[in-house]
PDB file of N, CA and C in Angstrom:
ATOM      1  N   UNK O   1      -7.513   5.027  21.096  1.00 53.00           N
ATOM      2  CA  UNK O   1      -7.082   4.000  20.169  1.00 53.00           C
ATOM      3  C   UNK O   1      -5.619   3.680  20.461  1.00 53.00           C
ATOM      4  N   UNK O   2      -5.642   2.558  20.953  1.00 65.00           N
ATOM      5  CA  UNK O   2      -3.745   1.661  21.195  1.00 65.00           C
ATOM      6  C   UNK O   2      -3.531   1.758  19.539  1.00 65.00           C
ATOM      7  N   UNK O   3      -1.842   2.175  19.914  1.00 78.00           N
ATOM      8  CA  UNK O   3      -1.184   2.480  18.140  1.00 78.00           C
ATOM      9  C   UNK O   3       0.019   1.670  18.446  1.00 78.00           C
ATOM     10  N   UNK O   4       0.654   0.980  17.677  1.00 81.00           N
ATOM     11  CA  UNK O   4       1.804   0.202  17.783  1.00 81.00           C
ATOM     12  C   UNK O   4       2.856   1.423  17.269  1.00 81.00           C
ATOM     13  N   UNK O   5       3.759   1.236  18.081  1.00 84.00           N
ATOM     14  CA  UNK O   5       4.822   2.192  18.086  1.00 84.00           C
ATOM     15  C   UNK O   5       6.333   1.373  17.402  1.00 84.00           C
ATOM     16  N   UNK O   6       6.853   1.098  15.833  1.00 88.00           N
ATOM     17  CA  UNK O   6       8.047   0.095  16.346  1.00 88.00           C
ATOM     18  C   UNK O   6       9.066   1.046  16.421  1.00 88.00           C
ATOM     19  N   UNK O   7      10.267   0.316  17.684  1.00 90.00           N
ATOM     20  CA  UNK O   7      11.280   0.911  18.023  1.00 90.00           C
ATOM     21  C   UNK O   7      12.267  -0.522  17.957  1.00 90.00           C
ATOM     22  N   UNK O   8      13.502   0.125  18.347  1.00 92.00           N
ATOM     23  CA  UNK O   8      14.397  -1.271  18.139  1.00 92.00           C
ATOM     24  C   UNK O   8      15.768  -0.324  19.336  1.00 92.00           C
ATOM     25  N   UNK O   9      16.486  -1.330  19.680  1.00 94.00           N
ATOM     26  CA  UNK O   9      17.845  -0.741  19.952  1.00 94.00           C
ATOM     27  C   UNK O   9      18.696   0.904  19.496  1.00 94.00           C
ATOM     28  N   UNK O  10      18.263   0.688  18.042  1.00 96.00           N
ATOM     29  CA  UNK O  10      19.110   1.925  17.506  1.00 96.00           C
ATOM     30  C   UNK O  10      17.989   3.090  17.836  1.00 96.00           C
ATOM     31  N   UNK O  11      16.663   2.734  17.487  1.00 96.00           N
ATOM     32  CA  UNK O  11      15.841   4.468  17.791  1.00 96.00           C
ATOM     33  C   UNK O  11      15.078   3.805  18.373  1.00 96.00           C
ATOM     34  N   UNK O  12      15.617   3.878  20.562  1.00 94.00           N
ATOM     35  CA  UNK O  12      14.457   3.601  21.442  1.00 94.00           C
ATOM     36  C   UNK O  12      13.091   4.207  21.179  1.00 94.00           C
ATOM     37  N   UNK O  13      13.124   5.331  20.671  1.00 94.00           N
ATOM     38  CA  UNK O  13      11.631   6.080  20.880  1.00 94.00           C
ATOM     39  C   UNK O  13      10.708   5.708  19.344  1.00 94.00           C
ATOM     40  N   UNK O  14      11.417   5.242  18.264  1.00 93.00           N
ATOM     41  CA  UNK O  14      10.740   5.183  17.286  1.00 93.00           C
ATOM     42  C   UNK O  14      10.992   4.949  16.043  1.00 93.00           C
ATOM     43  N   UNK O  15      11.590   3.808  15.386  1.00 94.00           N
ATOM     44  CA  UNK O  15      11.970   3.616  13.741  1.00 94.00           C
ATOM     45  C   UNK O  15      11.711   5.016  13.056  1.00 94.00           C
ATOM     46  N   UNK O  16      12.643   5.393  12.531  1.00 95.00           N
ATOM     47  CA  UNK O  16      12.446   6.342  11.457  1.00 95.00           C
ATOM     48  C   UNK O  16      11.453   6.159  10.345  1.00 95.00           C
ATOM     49  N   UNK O  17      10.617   6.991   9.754  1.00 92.00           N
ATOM     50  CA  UNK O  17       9.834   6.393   8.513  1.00 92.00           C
ATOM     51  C   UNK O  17      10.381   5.655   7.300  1.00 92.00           C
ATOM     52  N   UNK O  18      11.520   6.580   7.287  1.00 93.00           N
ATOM     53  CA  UNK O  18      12.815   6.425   6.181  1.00 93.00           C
ATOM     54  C   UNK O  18      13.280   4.660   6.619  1.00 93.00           C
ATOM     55  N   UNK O  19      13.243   4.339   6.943  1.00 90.00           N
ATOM     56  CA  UNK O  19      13.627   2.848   7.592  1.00 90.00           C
ATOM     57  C   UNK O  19      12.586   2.063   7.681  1.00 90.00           C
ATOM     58  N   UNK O  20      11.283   2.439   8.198  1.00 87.00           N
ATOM     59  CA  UNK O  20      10.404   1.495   8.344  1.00 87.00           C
ATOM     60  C   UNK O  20       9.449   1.070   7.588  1.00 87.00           C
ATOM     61  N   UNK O  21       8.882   2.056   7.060  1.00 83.00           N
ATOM     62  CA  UNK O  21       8.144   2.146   5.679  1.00 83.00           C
ATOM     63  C   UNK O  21       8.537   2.443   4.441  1.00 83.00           C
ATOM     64  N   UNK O  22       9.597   3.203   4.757  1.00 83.00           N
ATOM     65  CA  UNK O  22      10.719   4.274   3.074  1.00 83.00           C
ATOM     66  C   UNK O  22      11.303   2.888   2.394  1.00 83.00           C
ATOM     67  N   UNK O  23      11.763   2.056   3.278  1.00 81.00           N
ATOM     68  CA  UNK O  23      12.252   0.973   2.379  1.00 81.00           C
ATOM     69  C   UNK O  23      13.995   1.269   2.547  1.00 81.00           C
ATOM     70  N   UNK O  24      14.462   2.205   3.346  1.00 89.00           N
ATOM     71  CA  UNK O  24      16.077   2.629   3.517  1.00 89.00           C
ATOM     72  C   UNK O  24      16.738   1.167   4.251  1.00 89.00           C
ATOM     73  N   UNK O  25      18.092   0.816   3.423  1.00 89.00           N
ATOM     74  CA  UNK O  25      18.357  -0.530   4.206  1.00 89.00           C
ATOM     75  C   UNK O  25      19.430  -0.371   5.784  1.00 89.00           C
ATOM     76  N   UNK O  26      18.497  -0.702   6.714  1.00 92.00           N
ATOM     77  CA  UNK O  26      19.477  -0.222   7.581  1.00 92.00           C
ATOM     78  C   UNK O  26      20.543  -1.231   7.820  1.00 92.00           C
ATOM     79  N   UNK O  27      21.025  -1.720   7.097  1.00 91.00           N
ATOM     80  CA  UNK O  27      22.654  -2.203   7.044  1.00 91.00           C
ATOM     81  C   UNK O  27      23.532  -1.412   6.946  1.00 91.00           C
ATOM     82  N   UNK O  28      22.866  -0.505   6.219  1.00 94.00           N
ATOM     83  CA  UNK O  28      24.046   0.806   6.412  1.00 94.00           C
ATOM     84  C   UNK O  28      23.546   1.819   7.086  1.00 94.00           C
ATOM     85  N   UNK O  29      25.059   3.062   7.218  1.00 97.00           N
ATOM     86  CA  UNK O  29      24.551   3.679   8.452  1.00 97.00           C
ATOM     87  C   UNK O  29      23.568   4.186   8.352  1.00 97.00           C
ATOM     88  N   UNK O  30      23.155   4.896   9.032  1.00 97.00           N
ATOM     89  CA  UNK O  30      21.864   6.268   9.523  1.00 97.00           C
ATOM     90  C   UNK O  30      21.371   7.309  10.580  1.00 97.00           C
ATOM     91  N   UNK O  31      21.452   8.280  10.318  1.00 96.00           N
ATOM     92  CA  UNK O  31      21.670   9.693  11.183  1.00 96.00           C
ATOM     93  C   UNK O  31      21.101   9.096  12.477  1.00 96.00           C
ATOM     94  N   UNK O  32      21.773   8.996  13.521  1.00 96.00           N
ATOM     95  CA  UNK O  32      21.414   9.112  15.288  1.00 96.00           C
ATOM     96  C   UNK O  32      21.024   7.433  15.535  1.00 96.00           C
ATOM     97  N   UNK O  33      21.693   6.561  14.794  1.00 96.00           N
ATOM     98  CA  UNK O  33      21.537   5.174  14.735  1.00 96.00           C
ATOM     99  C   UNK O  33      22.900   4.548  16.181  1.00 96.00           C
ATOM    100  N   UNK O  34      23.374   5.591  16.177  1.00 96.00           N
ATOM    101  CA  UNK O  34      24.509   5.058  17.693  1.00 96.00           C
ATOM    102  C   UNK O  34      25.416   4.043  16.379  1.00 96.00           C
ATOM    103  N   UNK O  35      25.289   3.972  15.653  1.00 96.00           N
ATOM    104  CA  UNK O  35      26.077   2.369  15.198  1.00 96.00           C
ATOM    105  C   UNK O  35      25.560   1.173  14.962  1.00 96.00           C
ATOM    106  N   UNK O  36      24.573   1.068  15.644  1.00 96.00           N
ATOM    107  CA  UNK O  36      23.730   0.262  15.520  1.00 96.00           C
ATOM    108  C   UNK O  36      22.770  -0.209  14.413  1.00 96.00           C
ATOM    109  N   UNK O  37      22.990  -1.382  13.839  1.00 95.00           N
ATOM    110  CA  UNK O  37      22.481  -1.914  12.320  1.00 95.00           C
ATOM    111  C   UNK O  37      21.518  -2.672  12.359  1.00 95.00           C
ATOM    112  N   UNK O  38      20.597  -3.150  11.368  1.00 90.00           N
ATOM    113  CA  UNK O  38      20.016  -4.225  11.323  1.00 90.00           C
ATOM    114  C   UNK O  38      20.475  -5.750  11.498  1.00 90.00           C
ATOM    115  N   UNK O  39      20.406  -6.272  12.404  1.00 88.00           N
ATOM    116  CA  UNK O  39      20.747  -7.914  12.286  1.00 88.00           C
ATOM    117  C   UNK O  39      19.843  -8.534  12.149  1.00 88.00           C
ATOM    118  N   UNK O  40      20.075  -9.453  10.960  1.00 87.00           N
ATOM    119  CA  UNK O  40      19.306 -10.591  10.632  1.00 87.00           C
ATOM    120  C   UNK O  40      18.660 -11.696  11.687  1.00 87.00           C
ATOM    121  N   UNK O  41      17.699 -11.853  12.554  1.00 87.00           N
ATOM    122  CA  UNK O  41      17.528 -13.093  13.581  1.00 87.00           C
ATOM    123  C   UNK O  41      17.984 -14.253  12.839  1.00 87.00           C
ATOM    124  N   UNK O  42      18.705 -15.515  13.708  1.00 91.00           N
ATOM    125  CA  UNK O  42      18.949 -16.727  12.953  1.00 91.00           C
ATOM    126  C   UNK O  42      16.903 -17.341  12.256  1.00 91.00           C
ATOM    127  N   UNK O  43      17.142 -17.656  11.365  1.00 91.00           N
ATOM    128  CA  UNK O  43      15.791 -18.268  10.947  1.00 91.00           C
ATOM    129  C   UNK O  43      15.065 -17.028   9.710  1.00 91.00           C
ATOM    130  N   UNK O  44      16.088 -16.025  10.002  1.00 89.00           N
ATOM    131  CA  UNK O  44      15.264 -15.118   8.969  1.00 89.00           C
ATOM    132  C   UNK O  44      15.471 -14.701   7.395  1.00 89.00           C
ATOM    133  N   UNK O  45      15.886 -15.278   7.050  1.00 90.00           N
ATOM    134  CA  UNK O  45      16.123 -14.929   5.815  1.00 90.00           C
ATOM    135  C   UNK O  45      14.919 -15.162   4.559  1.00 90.00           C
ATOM    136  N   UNK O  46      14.051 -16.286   5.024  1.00 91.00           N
ATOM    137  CA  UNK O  46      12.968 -16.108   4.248  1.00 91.00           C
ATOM    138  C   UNK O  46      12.373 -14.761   4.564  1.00 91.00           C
ATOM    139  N   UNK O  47      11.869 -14.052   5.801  1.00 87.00           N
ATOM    140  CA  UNK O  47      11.274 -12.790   6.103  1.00 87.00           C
ATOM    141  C   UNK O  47      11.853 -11.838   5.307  1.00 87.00           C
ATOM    142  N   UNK O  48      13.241 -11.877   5.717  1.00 86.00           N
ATOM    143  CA  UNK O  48      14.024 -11.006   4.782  1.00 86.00           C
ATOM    144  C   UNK O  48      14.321 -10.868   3.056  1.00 86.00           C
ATOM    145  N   UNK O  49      14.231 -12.004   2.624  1.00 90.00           N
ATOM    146  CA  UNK O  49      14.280 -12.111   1.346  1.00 90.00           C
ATOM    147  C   UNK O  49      12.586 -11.439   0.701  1.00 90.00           C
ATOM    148  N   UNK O  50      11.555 -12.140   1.803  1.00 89.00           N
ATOM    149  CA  UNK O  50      10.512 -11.158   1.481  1.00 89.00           C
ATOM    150  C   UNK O  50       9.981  -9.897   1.833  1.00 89.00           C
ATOM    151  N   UNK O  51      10.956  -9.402   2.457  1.00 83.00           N
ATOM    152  CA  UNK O  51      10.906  -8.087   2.301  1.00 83.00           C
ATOM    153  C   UNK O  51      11.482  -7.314   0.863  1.00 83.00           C
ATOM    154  N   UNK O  52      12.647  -7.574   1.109  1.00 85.00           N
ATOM    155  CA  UNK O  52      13.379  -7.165  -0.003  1.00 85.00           C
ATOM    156  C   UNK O  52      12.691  -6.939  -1.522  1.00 85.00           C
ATOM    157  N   UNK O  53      11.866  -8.764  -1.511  1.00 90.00           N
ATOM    158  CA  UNK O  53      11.519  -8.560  -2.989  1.00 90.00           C
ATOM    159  C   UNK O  53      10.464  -7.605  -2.736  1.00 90.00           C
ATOM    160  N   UNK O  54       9.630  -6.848  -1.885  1.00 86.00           N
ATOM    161  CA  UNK O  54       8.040  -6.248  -2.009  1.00 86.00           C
ATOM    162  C   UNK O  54       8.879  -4.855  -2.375  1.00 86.00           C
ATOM    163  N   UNK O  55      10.045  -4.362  -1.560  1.00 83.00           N
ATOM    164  CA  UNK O  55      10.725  -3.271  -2.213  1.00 83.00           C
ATOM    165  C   UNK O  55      11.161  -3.190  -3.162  1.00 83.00           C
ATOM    166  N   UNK O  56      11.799  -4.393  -3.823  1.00 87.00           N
ATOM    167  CA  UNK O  56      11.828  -4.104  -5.368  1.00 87.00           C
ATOM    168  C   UNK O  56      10.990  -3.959  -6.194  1.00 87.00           C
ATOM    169  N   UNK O  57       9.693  -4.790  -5.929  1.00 89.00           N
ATOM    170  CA  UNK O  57       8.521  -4.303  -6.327  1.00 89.00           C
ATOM    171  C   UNK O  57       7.903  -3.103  -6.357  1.00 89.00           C
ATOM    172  N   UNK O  58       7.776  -2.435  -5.392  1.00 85.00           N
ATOM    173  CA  UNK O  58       7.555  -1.322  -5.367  1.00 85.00           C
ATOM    174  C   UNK O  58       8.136  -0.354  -6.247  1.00 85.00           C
ATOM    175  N   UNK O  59       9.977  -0.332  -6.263  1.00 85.00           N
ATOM    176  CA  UNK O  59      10.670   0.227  -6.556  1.00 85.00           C
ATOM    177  C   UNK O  59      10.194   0.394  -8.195  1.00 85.00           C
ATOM    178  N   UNK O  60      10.249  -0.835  -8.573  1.00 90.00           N
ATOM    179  CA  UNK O  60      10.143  -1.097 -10.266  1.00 90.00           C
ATOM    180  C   UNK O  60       8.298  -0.499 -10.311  1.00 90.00           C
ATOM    181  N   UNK O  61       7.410   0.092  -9.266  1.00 90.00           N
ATOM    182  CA  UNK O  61       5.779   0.499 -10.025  1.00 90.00           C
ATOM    183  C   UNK O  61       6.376   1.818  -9.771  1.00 90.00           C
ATOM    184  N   UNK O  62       6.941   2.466  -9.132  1.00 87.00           N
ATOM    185  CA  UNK O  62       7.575   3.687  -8.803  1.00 87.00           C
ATOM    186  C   UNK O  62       8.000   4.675 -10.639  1.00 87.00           C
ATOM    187  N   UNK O  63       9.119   3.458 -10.845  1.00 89.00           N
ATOM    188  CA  UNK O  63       9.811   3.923 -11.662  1.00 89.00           C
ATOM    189  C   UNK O  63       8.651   3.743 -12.767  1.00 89.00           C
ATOM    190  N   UNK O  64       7.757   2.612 -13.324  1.00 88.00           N
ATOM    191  CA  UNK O  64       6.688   2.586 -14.478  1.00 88.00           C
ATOM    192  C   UNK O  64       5.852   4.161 -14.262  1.00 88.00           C
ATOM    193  N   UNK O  65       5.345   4.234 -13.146  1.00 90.00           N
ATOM    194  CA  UNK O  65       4.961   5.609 -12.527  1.00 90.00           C
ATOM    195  C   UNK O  65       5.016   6.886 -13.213  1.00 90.00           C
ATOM    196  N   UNK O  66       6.488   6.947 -13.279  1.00 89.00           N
ATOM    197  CA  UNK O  66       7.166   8.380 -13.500  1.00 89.00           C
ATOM    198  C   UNK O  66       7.350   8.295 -14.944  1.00 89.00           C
ATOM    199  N   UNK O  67       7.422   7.060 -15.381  1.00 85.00           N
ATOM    200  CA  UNK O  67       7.924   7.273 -17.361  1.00 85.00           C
ATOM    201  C   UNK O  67       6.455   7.933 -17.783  1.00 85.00           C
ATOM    202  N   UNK O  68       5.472   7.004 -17.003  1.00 77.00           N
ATOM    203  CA  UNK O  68       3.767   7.396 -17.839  1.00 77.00           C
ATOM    204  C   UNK O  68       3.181   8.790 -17.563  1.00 77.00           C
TER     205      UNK O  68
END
């Protein structure tokens, strides 16, 4: 079974989970990142804005979660 692997500049071998799925914003730093940040592609900010909101989403069933 072919598995998609994503990697980027900062972790040739493999996005961290904490970054790729965890929802961690890599605008800021992160352990063995070289320096290297997330840049926005020109054209992306709708992608990005919908990302953002599915993590806040998340964030806010997270927190309903834990009160119940």
């Amino acid at each position: 079974m072919d598995t998609w692997i994503p990697y980027c500049d900062a972790f040739p071998e493999r996005v961290p989970s904490e970054i790729y799925v965890g929802g961690f914003d890599h605008r800021q730093p992160f352990e063995g990142d070289g320096g290297i940040r997330f840049e926005q592609r020109p054209g992306g900010e709708r992608a990005l804005a919908a990302y953002e909101s599915s993590l806040a989403r998340r964030q806010q069933r997270a927190e309903r979660d834990q009160k119940s």
